[in-house]
């Protein structure tokens, strides 16, 4: 048995079953769908943050730069208000969205579950001070607390309903009133459990619950922002792809909380005029590591366009436009790349090499760090520049990485091309042999 076949068997027998169960696990799906639901708020908010802090130095003499800097300086508060109401309090949207999706999977009332989670999160994350709600823990700091609160409150509602603990009302009572009364006991349970815990942490440690949970997760967050962690995530995602499982969905779903936490810290640092500490954020993954989609296949698509194989040329033409928007299912399944021993190594090596080069570029301050949420379907050069606050050096880096990916794929592409050319020649010869040499007309 070859080494590649042994690896495929290990992935299929050991890793795939675990990944498959994880990808369909109820709570994982609720967290993933919750983040997706909150994404529009974060995209719009991030865009306004970029507008509030122009990518120009104060000494710039360019007329557009001078105008932009003047507008941003004079109206900073007005520009940042939508940001503060979206990205600045993103944990509010996340906790409600996760609870909604989890309750929906249990066939509970999703709206009521979302409202309960929202109330519970505000109770522990934004206790009133001087008749105002503090917002410091409602952004990136509160993400892990938002997740835990959403899961706790929804599971608590499910258990109360399962054991029929609640207020029974006659059938004559309107349905909406009954639904509202169904939340009375869950709200009481929250007040008797989460609120005392929050008060205890405030008294003993002089911090809010989100800050305490963030302190617990801080070593993990720091580790997740390191190059070894990035390489491990890339490796896992692409190994899963070879087993026919969408590894990027699984891995990105697990990393979403870390990405948004890192993004929130970068944005806060930008607003405070401090150095931005974090590198590994979703835009870094989407536009520097997996250019053109998982496997960084955009370079391979460009190679296909000049292939001598008719099959690969057709796949290249079909895949070019989707790959420009980071959609590469046509090339992955049209080649095919999945479970194809020829492409096993480059499919994994190309994004790993991109990770190292991009990480080094950011670490050496050759490009700026990510400060925005960008739709993953944005073309990579545009998405990279947008994500880094319109640093166009990032776009140039994307072009370089696409070329590097093409170089990694090239020898394996040529091997596969020769295989297909031999097959196409055999098929053409078979068709010639099968066709009649001529026809005879009867006198």
Tab-separated table of C-alpha atoms in Angstrom:
chain	number	residue	atom	x	y	z
A	1	UNK	CA	0.000	0.000	0.000
A	2	UNK	CA	1.379	3.430	-0.983
A	3	UNK	CA	1.998	6.210	1.524
A	4	UNK	CA	-0.717	8.388	-0.025
A	5	UNK	CA	-3.235	5.547	0.144
A	6	UNK	CA	-2.352	4.965	3.797
A	7	UNK	CA	-2.961	8.648	4.521
A	8	UNK	CA	-6.292	8.562	2.673
A	9	UNK	CA	-7.366	5.488	4.634
A	10	UNK	CA	-6.408	7.122	7.927
A	11	UNK	CA	-8.357	10.274	7.075
A	12	UNK	CA	-11.381	8.297	5.914
A	13	UNK	CA	-11.435	5.836	8.817
A	14	UNK	CA	-10.287	8.016	11.721
A	15	UNK	CA	-10.702	11.707	11.020
A	16	UNK	CA	-13.757	11.815	8.758
A	17	UNK	CA	-16.226	10.190	11.191
A	18	UNK	CA	-15.241	12.616	13.955
A	19	UNK	CA	-15.360	15.622	11.643
A	20	UNK	CA	-18.682	14.496	10.189
A	21	UNK	CA	-20.294	14.201	13.613
A	22	UNK	CA	-18.800	17.535	14.683
A	23	UNK	CA	-20.068	19.343	11.589
A	24	UNK	CA	-23.644	18.206	12.261
A	25	UNK	CA	-23.548	18.572	16.047
A	26	UNK	CA	-26.481	20.702	17.165
A	27	UNK	CA	-24.558	23.216	19.278
A	28	UNK	CA	-21.723	23.631	16.777
A	29	UNK	CA	-24.240	24.317	14.011
A	30	UNK	CA	-26.082	26.840	16.183
A	31	UNK	CA	-22.852	28.714	16.954
A	32	UNK	CA	-21.821	28.685	13.291
A	33	UNK	CA	-25.234	29.869	12.077
A	34	UNK	CA	-25.355	32.488	14.817
A	35	UNK	CA	-22.111	34.053	13.638
A	36	UNK	CA	-23.337	33.969	10.045
A	37	UNK	CA	-26.586	35.712	11.059
A	38	UNK	CA	-24.669	38.505	12.781
A	39	UNK	CA	-22.223	38.986	9.908
A	40	UNK	CA	-24.104	41.778	8.010
A	41	UNK	CA	-23.934	44.062	11.053
A	42	UNK	CA	-20.201	43.483	11.377
A	43	UNK	CA	-19.448	44.000	7.691
A	44	UNK	CA	-21.183	47.388	7.601
A	45	UNK	CA	-19.662	48.451	10.920
A	46	UNK	CA	-16.154	47.480	9.831
A	47	UNK	CA	-16.492	49.434	6.603
A	48	UNK	CA	-17.311	52.598	8.553
A	49	UNK	CA	-14.325	52.058	10.848
A	50	UNK	CA	-12.056	52.083	7.800
A	51	UNK	CA	-13.672	55.338	6.656
A	52	UNK	CA	-13.146	56.909	10.100
A	53	UNK	CA	-9.406	56.171	10.059
A	54	UNK	CA	-8.076	56.911	6.542
A	55	UNK	CA	-5.066	54.938	5.289
A	56	UNK	CA	-2.968	58.111	4.865
A	57	UNK	CA	-0.433	59.911	7.011
A	58	UNK	CA	-1.332	63.307	8.413
A	59	UNK	CA	1.458	64.859	6.302
A	60	UNK	CA	0.067	63.551	2.994
A	61	UNK	CA	-0.190	66.200	0.305
A	62	UNK	CA	-2.614	64.314	-1.940
A	63	UNK	CA	-5.861	66.266	-2.272
A	64	UNK	CA	-8.083	63.184	-1.780
A	65	UNK	CA	-6.111	62.216	1.312
A	66	UNK	CA	-6.354	65.749	2.752
A	67	UNK	CA	-10.126	65.831	2.140
A	68	UNK	CA	-10.653	62.365	3.643
A	69	UNK	CA	-8.532	63.169	6.716
A	70	UNK	CA	-10.427	66.434	7.250
A	71	UNK	CA	-13.839	64.751	7.020
A	72	UNK	CA	-12.774	61.932	9.329
A	73	UNK	CA	-11.316	64.342	11.864
A	74	UNK	CA	-14.307	66.694	11.946
A	75	UNK	CA	-17.005	64.008	12.017
A	76	UNK	CA	-15.280	61.111	13.783
A	77	UNK	CA	-18.054	60.721	16.374
A	78	UNK	CA	-20.825	60.716	13.769
A	79	UNK	CA	-18.981	58.238	11.532
A	80	UNK	CA	-18.213	55.889	14.415
A	81	UNK	CA	-21.756	55.836	15.821
A	82	UNK	CA	-22.952	53.157	13.358
A	83	UNK	CA	-19.738	51.211	14.083
A	84	UNK	CA	-20.383	51.398	17.820
A	85	UNK	CA	-23.943	50.156	17.270
A	86	UNK	CA	-22.804	47.187	15.141
A	87	UNK	CA	-19.237	45.938	15.689
A	88	UNK	CA	-19.008	47.725	19.024
A	89	UNK	CA	-21.848	45.621	20.486
A	90	UNK	CA	-21.553	42.563	18.225
A	91	UNK	CA	-21.850	40.134	21.157
A	92	UNK	CA	-25.489	41.201	21.582
A	93	UNK	CA	-26.352	40.072	18.067
A	94	UNK	CA	-24.284	36.912	18.399
A	95	UNK	CA	-25.870	35.711	21.644
A	96	UNK	CA	-29.404	36.285	20.348
A	97	UNK	CA	-28.655	34.621	17.000
A	98	UNK	CA	-27.053	31.529	18.555
A	99	UNK	CA	-29.948	31.062	20.975
A	100	UNK	CA	-32.428	31.506	18.122
A	101	UNK	CA	-30.775	28.822	15.987
A	102	UNK	CA	-30.317	26.374	18.859
A	103	UNK	CA	-33.933	26.786	19.985
A	104	UNK	CA	-35.092	26.295	16.417
A	105	UNK	CA	-33.204	22.984	16.252
A	106	UNK	CA	-35.027	21.860	19.420
A	107	UNK	CA	-38.373	23.072	18.002
A	108	UNK	CA	-38.700	25.609	20.817
A	109	UNK	CA	-39.920	29.170	20.331
A	110	UNK	CA	-36.752	30.710	18.810
A	111	UNK	CA	-37.744	34.341	19.328
A	112	UNK	CA	-38.411	33.865	23.026
A	113	UNK	CA	-35.131	31.997	23.436
A	114	UNK	CA	-33.270	34.821	21.690
A	115	UNK	CA	-34.874	37.431	23.968
A	116	UNK	CA	-34.006	35.409	27.072
A	117	UNK	CA	-30.401	35.031	25.959
A	118	UNK	CA	-30.175	38.750	25.179
A	119	UNK	CA	-31.531	39.694	28.613
A	120	UNK	CA	-29.209	37.225	30.357
A	121	UNK	CA	-26.159	38.483	28.496
A	122	UNK	CA	-26.914	42.130	29.291
A	123	UNK	CA	-27.464	41.158	32.929
A	124	UNK	CA	-23.913	39.833	33.302
A	125	UNK	CA	-22.083	41.931	30.702
A	126	UNK	CA	-23.554	45.419	31.090
A	127	UNK	CA	-24.822	46.078	34.632
A	128	UNK	CA	-26.135	49.611	34.954
A	129	UNK	CA	-23.676	52.245	36.185
A	130	UNK	CA	-24.883	55.813	36.837
A	131	UNK	CA	-28.112	55.079	34.945
A	132	UNK	CA	-26.185	53.995	31.828
A	133	UNK	CA	-25.234	50.622	30.361
A	134	UNK	CA	-21.477	50.209	29.867
A	135	UNK	CA	-20.571	48.801	26.461
A	136	UNK	CA	-16.967	47.721	27.078
A	137	UNK	CA	-17.917	44.030	27.365
A	138	UNK	CA	-20.470	44.015	24.537
A	139	UNK	CA	-17.901	43.879	21.728
A	140	UNK	CA	-15.096	41.415	21.136
A	141	UNK	CA	-14.438	40.900	24.846
A	142	UNK	CA	-17.919	39.450	25.329
A	143	UNK	CA	-17.962	36.896	22.489
A	144	UNK	CA	-17.135	33.818	24.561
A	145	UNK	CA	-19.609	34.873	27.242
A	146	UNK	CA	-22.249	35.465	24.546
A	147	UNK	CA	-21.782	31.904	23.294
A	148	UNK	CA	-21.924	30.340	26.761
A	149	UNK	CA	-24.950	32.371	27.817
A	150	UNK	CA	-26.849	31.467	24.629
A	151	UNK	CA	-26.164	27.754	25.114
A	152	UNK	CA	-26.966	27.838	28.827
A	153	UNK	CA	-30.260	29.710	28.574
A	154	UNK	CA	-31.562	27.668	25.638
A	155	UNK	CA	-30.649	24.340	27.240
A	156	UNK	CA	-32.261	25.502	30.477
A	157	UNK	CA	-35.499	26.335	28.631
A	158	UNK	CA	-35.408	22.923	26.967
A	159	UNK	CA	-34.969	21.105	30.281
A	160	UNK	CA	-37.750	23.072	31.953
A	161	UNK	CA	-40.087	22.219	29.095
A	162	UNK	CA	-38.991	18.568	29.062
A	163	UNK	CA	-39.828	18.174	32.746
A	164	UNK	CA	-42.985	20.275	32.362
A	165	UNK	CA	-41.812	22.934	34.816
A	166	UNK	CA	-43.686	26.131	34.195
A	167	UNK	CA	-46.914	28.030	34.650
A	168	UNK	CA	-49.960	26.198	33.321
A	169	UNK	CA	-52.684	28.361	31.828
A	170	UNK	CA	-56.164	27.373	30.597
A	171	UNK	CA	-56.621	26.618	26.910
A	172	UNK	CA	-58.798	29.707	26.588
A	173	UNK	CA	-55.758	31.961	27.111
A	174	UNK	CA	-54.434	33.351	23.786
A	175	UNK	CA	-51.329	31.629	22.447
A	176	UNK	CA	-49.133	34.734	22.556
A	177	UNK	CA	-49.913	35.316	26.216
A	178	UNK	CA	-49.097	31.680	26.991
A	179	UNK	CA	-45.771	32.033	25.174
A	180	UNK	CA	-44.865	35.095	27.217
A	181	UNK	CA	-45.739	33.328	30.479
A	182	UNK	CA	-43.538	30.402	29.417
A	183	UNK	CA	-40.526	32.665	29.955
A	184	UNK	CA	-41.341	33.620	33.550
A	185	UNK	CA	-39.665	30.603	35.144
A	186	UNK	CA	-36.589	30.698	32.827
A	187	UNK	CA	-36.076	34.392	33.627
A	188	UNK	CA	-36.321	33.619	37.344
A	189	UNK	CA	-33.773	30.791	36.967
A	190	UNK	CA	-31.369	33.157	35.184
A	191	UNK	CA	-31.725	35.772	37.907
A	192	UNK	CA	-31.076	33.129	40.566
A	193	UNK	CA	-28.069	31.550	38.826
A	194	UNK	CA	-26.183	33.797	36.405
A	195	UNK	CA	-26.741	37.029	38.300
A	196	UNK	CA	-25.328	35.807	41.652
A	197	UNK	CA	-22.332	34.397	39.769
A	198	UNK	CA	-21.787	37.766	38.129
A	199	UNK	CA	-22.041	39.585	41.476
A	200	UNK	CA	-19.574	37.154	43.059
A	201	UNK	CA	-16.994	37.712	40.311
A	202	UNK	CA	-17.437	41.471	40.543
A	203	UNK	CA	-16.932	41.365	44.309
A	204	UNK	CA	-13.990	38.927	44.385
A	205	UNK	CA	-12.076	39.916	41.254
A	206	UNK	CA	-13.388	43.419	40.482
A	207	UNK	CA	-14.291	42.429	36.919
A	208	UNK	CA	-17.388	41.538	34.946
A	209	UNK	CA	-18.156	37.956	33.936
A	210	UNK	CA	-17.093	38.526	30.272
A	211	UNK	CA	-13.758	39.902	31.441
A	212	UNK	CA	-13.229	36.891	33.721
A	213	UNK	CA	-14.092	34.424	30.954
A	214	UNK	CA	-11.852	36.335	28.569
A	215	UNK	CA	-8.997	36.012	31.060
A	216	UNK	CA	-9.535	32.248	31.165
A	217	UNK	CA	-9.493	31.990	27.367
A	218	UNK	CA	-6.590	34.422	26.908
A	219	UNK	CA	-3.829	31.766	26.696
A	220	UNK	CA	-5.863	29.891	24.086
A	221	UNK	CA	-6.508	33.094	22.134
A	222	UNK	CA	-2.802	33.944	22.159
A	223	UNK	CA	-1.897	30.426	21.050
A	224	UNK	CA	-4.481	30.544	18.247
A	225	UNK	CA	-2.784	33.654	16.851
A	226	UNK	CA	0.579	31.913	16.436
A	227	UNK	CA	2.027	30.525	13.217
A	228	UNK	CA	1.952	26.874	14.436
A	229	UNK	CA	-1.769	27.224	15.218
A	230	UNK	CA	-2.429	28.717	11.778
A	231	UNK	CA	-0.545	25.894	10.071
A	232	UNK	CA	-2.415	23.296	12.132
A	233	UNK	CA	-5.788	24.812	11.187
A	234	UNK	CA	-4.819	24.915	7.493
A	235	UNK	CA	-3.578	21.325	7.584
A	236	UNK	CA	-6.721	20.026	9.294
A	237	UNK	CA	-9.073	21.851	6.918
A	238	UNK	CA	-7.351	20.472	3.833
A	239	UNK	CA	-6.992	16.939	5.140
A	240	UNK	CA	-10.746	16.908	5.696
A	241	UNK	CA	-11.310	18.115	2.134
A	242	UNK	CA	-9.560	14.998	0.883
A	243	UNK	CA	-12.062	12.868	2.728
A	244	UNK	CA	-14.897	14.640	0.902
A	245	UNK	CA	-15.800	16.831	3.897
A	246	UNK	CA	-15.868	20.619	3.566
A	247	UNK	CA	-12.999	21.164	5.988
A	248	UNK	CA	-13.022	24.939	5.676
A	249	UNK	CA	-16.586	25.102	7.028
A	250	UNK	CA	-15.709	22.986	10.054
A	251	UNK	CA	-12.424	24.705	10.890
A	252	UNK	CA	-13.672	28.246	10.257
A	253	UNK	CA	-16.727	27.525	12.394
A	254	UNK	CA	-14.479	26.553	15.298
A	255	UNK	CA	-12.206	29.563	14.778
A	256	UNK	CA	-14.911	32.191	14.324
A	257	UNK	CA	-14.998	33.181	17.997
A	258	UNK	CA	-11.214	33.626	18.054
A	259	UNK	CA	-11.245	35.575	14.803
A	260	UNK	CA	-13.881	38.025	15.994
A	261	UNK	CA	-12.188	38.428	19.372
A	262	UNK	CA	-8.892	39.225	17.647
A	263	UNK	CA	-10.669	41.594	15.273
A	264	UNK	CA	-12.311	43.438	18.164
A	265	UNK	CA	-8.934	43.927	19.853
A	266	UNK	CA	-7.375	45.218	16.623
A	267	UNK	CA	-10.225	47.651	16.094
A	268	UNK	CA	-10.016	48.927	19.667
A	269	UNK	CA	-6.256	49.372	19.292
A	270	UNK	CA	-6.747	51.265	16.029
A	271	UNK	CA	-9.281	53.602	17.635
A	272	UNK	CA	-6.921	54.203	20.570
A	273	UNK	CA	-3.917	54.817	18.312
A	274	UNK	CA	-2.099	51.733	19.629
A	275	UNK	CA	-0.281	48.974	17.694
A	276	UNK	CA	-2.645	46.236	16.556
A	277	UNK	CA	-1.541	42.908	18.069
A	278	UNK	CA	-3.392	40.173	16.165
A	279	UNK	CA	-2.757	38.582	12.770
A	280	UNK	CA	-5.013	35.542	12.418
A	281	UNK	CA	-8.444	36.905	11.509
A	282	UNK	CA	-10.953	35.642	8.954
A	283	UNK	CA	-9.836	38.009	6.186
A	284	UNK	CA	-6.263	36.746	6.640
A	285	UNK	CA	-7.514	33.195	6.038
A	286	UNK	CA	-9.805	34.047	3.111
A	287	UNK	CA	-7.553	36.375	1.108
A	288	UNK	CA	-3.973	35.393	1.938
A	289	UNK	CA	-4.067	31.668	2.680
A	290	UNK	CA	-6.785	30.147	0.469
A	291	UNK	CA	-6.650	32.393	-2.594
A	292	UNK	CA	-9.346	31.205	-4.966
A	293	UNK	CA	-10.781	28.825	-2.369
A	294	UNK	CA	-9.526	25.890	-0.317
A	295	UNK	CA	-6.145	24.659	-1.516
A	296	UNK	CA	-5.276	28.113	-2.888
A	297	UNK	CA	-6.355	26.811	-6.279
A	298	UNK	CA	-6.499	30.091	-8.208
A	299	UNK	CA	-2.947	29.532	-9.448
A	300	UNK	CA	-3.937	26.035	-10.586
A	301	UNK	CA	-6.911	27.419	-12.516
A	302	UNK	CA	-4.559	29.774	-14.376
A	303	UNK	CA	-2.368	26.800	-15.268
A	304	UNK	CA	-5.413	24.931	-16.558
A	305	UNK	CA	-6.178	27.720	-19.022
A	306	UNK	CA	-2.951	26.963	-20.919
A	307	UNK	CA	-3.145	23.184	-20.590
A	308	UNK	CA	-2.773	20.895	-23.607
A	309	UNK	CA	-5.492	18.674	-22.134
A	310	UNK	CA	-8.964	19.535	-23.408
A	311	UNK	CA	-10.488	18.423	-20.111
A	312	UNK	CA	-8.273	20.676	-17.985
A	313	UNK	CA	-8.738	23.660	-20.341
A	314	UNK	CA	-12.512	23.314	-20.061
A	315	UNK	CA	-12.284	23.075	-16.263
A	316	UNK	CA	-10.067	26.164	-16.235
A	317	UNK	CA	-12.546	28.171	-18.303
A	318	UNK	CA	-15.483	27.071	-16.154
A	319	UNK	CA	-13.613	27.742	-12.904
A	320	UNK	CA	-11.963	31.089	-13.636
A	321	UNK	CA	-14.827	33.405	-12.688
A	322	UNK	CA	-15.995	31.426	-9.606
A	323	UNK	CA	-12.369	31.148	-8.406
A	324	UNK	CA	-11.978	34.909	-8.666
A	325	UNK	CA	-14.701	35.083	-6.013
A	326	UNK	CA	-13.155	32.302	-3.876
A	327	UNK	CA	-15.606	29.630	-5.025
A	328	UNK	CA	-13.613	26.633	-6.187
A	329	UNK	CA	-15.998	23.674	-6.128
A	330	UNK	CA	-15.874	23.532	-9.972
A	331	UNK	CA	-12.116	22.947	-9.977
A	332	UNK	CA	-12.090	20.708	-6.892
A	333	UNK	CA	-14.770	18.345	-8.168
A	334	UNK	CA	-14.245	18.908	-11.895
A	335	UNK	CA	-10.552	17.957	-11.889
A	336	UNK	CA	-11.168	16.110	-9.493
A	337	UNK	CA	-8.806	17.082	-6.678
A	338	UNK	CA	-10.641	15.293	-3.848
A	339	UNK	CA	-9.102	11.829	-3.292
A	340	UNK	CA	-6.734	12.408	-6.225
A	341	UNK	CA	-3.228	11.214	-5.178
A	342	UNK	CA	-1.538	13.457	-7.751
A	343	UNK	CA	-2.836	16.641	-6.124
A	344	UNK	CA	-2.675	15.547	-2.484
A	345	UNK	CA	0.642	17.251	-1.708
A	346	UNK	CA	0.183	20.581	-3.548
A	347	UNK	CA	-3.380	20.960	-2.259
A	348	UNK	CA	-1.949	20.972	1.264
A	349	UNK	CA	1.459	22.565	0.629
A	350	UNK	CA	0.238	25.635	-1.318
A	351	UNK	CA	-1.933	27.094	1.500
A	352	UNK	CA	0.748	26.189	4.077
A	353	UNK	CA	3.376	28.105	2.097
A	354	UNK	CA	0.972	31.038	1.698
A	355	UNK	CA	0.400	31.009	5.471
A	356	UNK	CA	4.107	31.280	6.229
A	357	UNK	CA	4.759	34.040	3.677
A	358	UNK	CA	1.713	36.103	4.675
A	359	UNK	CA	2.399	35.691	8.398
A	360	UNK	CA	5.993	36.819	7.901
A	361	UNK	CA	4.854	39.812	5.828
A	362	UNK	CA	2.479	40.976	8.547
A	363	UNK	CA	4.967	40.249	11.337
A	364	UNK	CA	7.620	42.350	9.587
A	365	UNK	CA	5.067	45.159	9.009
A	366	UNK	CA	5.307	44.830	5.239
A	367	UNK	CA	1.500	44.975	5.199
A	368	UNK	CA	-1.007	46.204	7.767
A	369	UNK	CA	-3.062	43.934	10.006
A	370	UNK	CA	-6.710	43.112	9.438
A	371	UNK	CA	-9.249	45.562	10.871
A	372	UNK	CA	-12.415	44.732	8.908
A	373	UNK	CA	-14.929	41.987	8.311
A	374	UNK	CA	-15.036	41.429	4.564
A	375	UNK	CA	-17.398	39.132	2.611
A	376	UNK	CA	-15.352	36.034	1.774
A	377	UNK	CA	-16.591	36.166	-1.819
A	378	UNK	CA	-14.747	39.427	-2.498
A	379	UNK	CA	-11.953	38.977	-5.085
A	380	UNK	CA	-8.771	38.295	-3.110
A	381	UNK	CA	-6.783	41.471	-3.973
A	382	UNK	CA	-9.788	43.676	-3.190
A	383	UNK	CA	-10.684	41.707	-0.057
A	384	UNK	CA	-7.107	41.839	1.237
A	385	UNK	CA	-6.841	45.594	0.707
A	386	UNK	CA	-10.312	46.179	2.201
A	387	UNK	CA	-9.591	43.994	5.225
A	388	UNK	CA	-6.346	45.803	6.022
A	389	UNK	CA	-7.855	49.281	5.794
A	390	UNK	CA	-7.144	49.735	2.072
A	391	UNK	CA	-3.483	48.892	2.322
A	392	UNK	CA	-2.792	48.180	-1.354
A	393	UNK	CA	0.463	46.453	-0.493
A	394	UNK	CA	-1.815	43.627	0.668
A	395	UNK	CA	-3.243	43.354	-2.854
A	396	UNK	CA	0.273	43.043	-4.279
A	397	UNK	CA	1.028	40.312	-1.732
A	398	UNK	CA	-2.063	38.405	-2.908
A	399	UNK	CA	-0.768	38.480	-6.493
A	400	UNK	CA	2.598	37.179	-5.300
A	401	UNK	CA	0.935	34.394	-3.301
A	402	UNK	CA	-1.153	33.348	-6.301
A	403	UNK	CA	2.055	33.049	-8.338
A	404	UNK	CA	3.678	31.038	-5.537
A	405	UNK	CA	0.666	28.708	-5.468
A	406	UNK	CA	0.925	28.209	-9.228
A	407	UNK	CA	4.609	27.326	-8.848
A	408	UNK	CA	3.771	24.772	-6.138
A	409	UNK	CA	1.075	23.184	-8.311
A	410	UNK	CA	3.034	23.268	-11.591
A	411	UNK	CA	4.986	19.965	-11.439
A	412	UNK	CA	1.955	18.037	-10.186
A	413	UNK	CA	-0.224	19.710	-12.807
A	414	UNK	CA	2.186	18.545	-15.529
A	415	UNK	CA	2.105	14.969	-14.210
A	416	UNK	CA	-1.690	14.944	-14.225
A	417	UNK	CA	-1.782	16.614	-17.639
A	418	UNK	CA	0.387	13.858	-19.124
A	419	UNK	CA	-1.942	11.239	-17.633
A	420	UNK	CA	-4.979	12.896	-19.184
A	421	UNK	CA	-3.272	13.389	-22.556
A	422	UNK	CA	-2.503	9.672	-22.669
A	423	UNK	CA	-6.121	8.863	-21.821
A	424	UNK	CA	-7.446	11.307	-24.412
A	425	UNK	CA	-5.119	9.806	-27.063
A	426	UNK	CA	-6.334	6.288	-26.235
A	427	UNK	CA	-9.980	7.387	-26.431
A	428	UNK	CA	-9.376	9.071	-29.796
A	429	UNK	CA	-7.677	5.916	-31.153
A	430	UNK	CA	-10.519	3.733	-29.903
A	431	UNK	CA	-13.088	5.942	-31.612
A	432	UNK	CA	-11.173	5.780	-34.901
A	433	UNK	CA	-11.014	1.998	-34.731
A	434	UNK	CA	-14.704	1.749	-33.939
A	435	UNK	CA	-15.767	4.025	-36.829
A	436	UNK	CA	-16.394	2.261	-40.246
A	437	UNK	CA	-13.669	2.734	-42.880
A	438	UNK	CA	-16.267	3.483	-45.519
A	439	UNK	CA	-19.659	2.533	-46.923
A	440	UNK	CA	-20.480	0.329	-49.955
A	441	UNK	CA	-23.345	1.243	-52.233
A	442	UNK	CA	-25.280	-1.717	-53.849
A	443	UNK	CA	-25.481	-1.715	-57.699
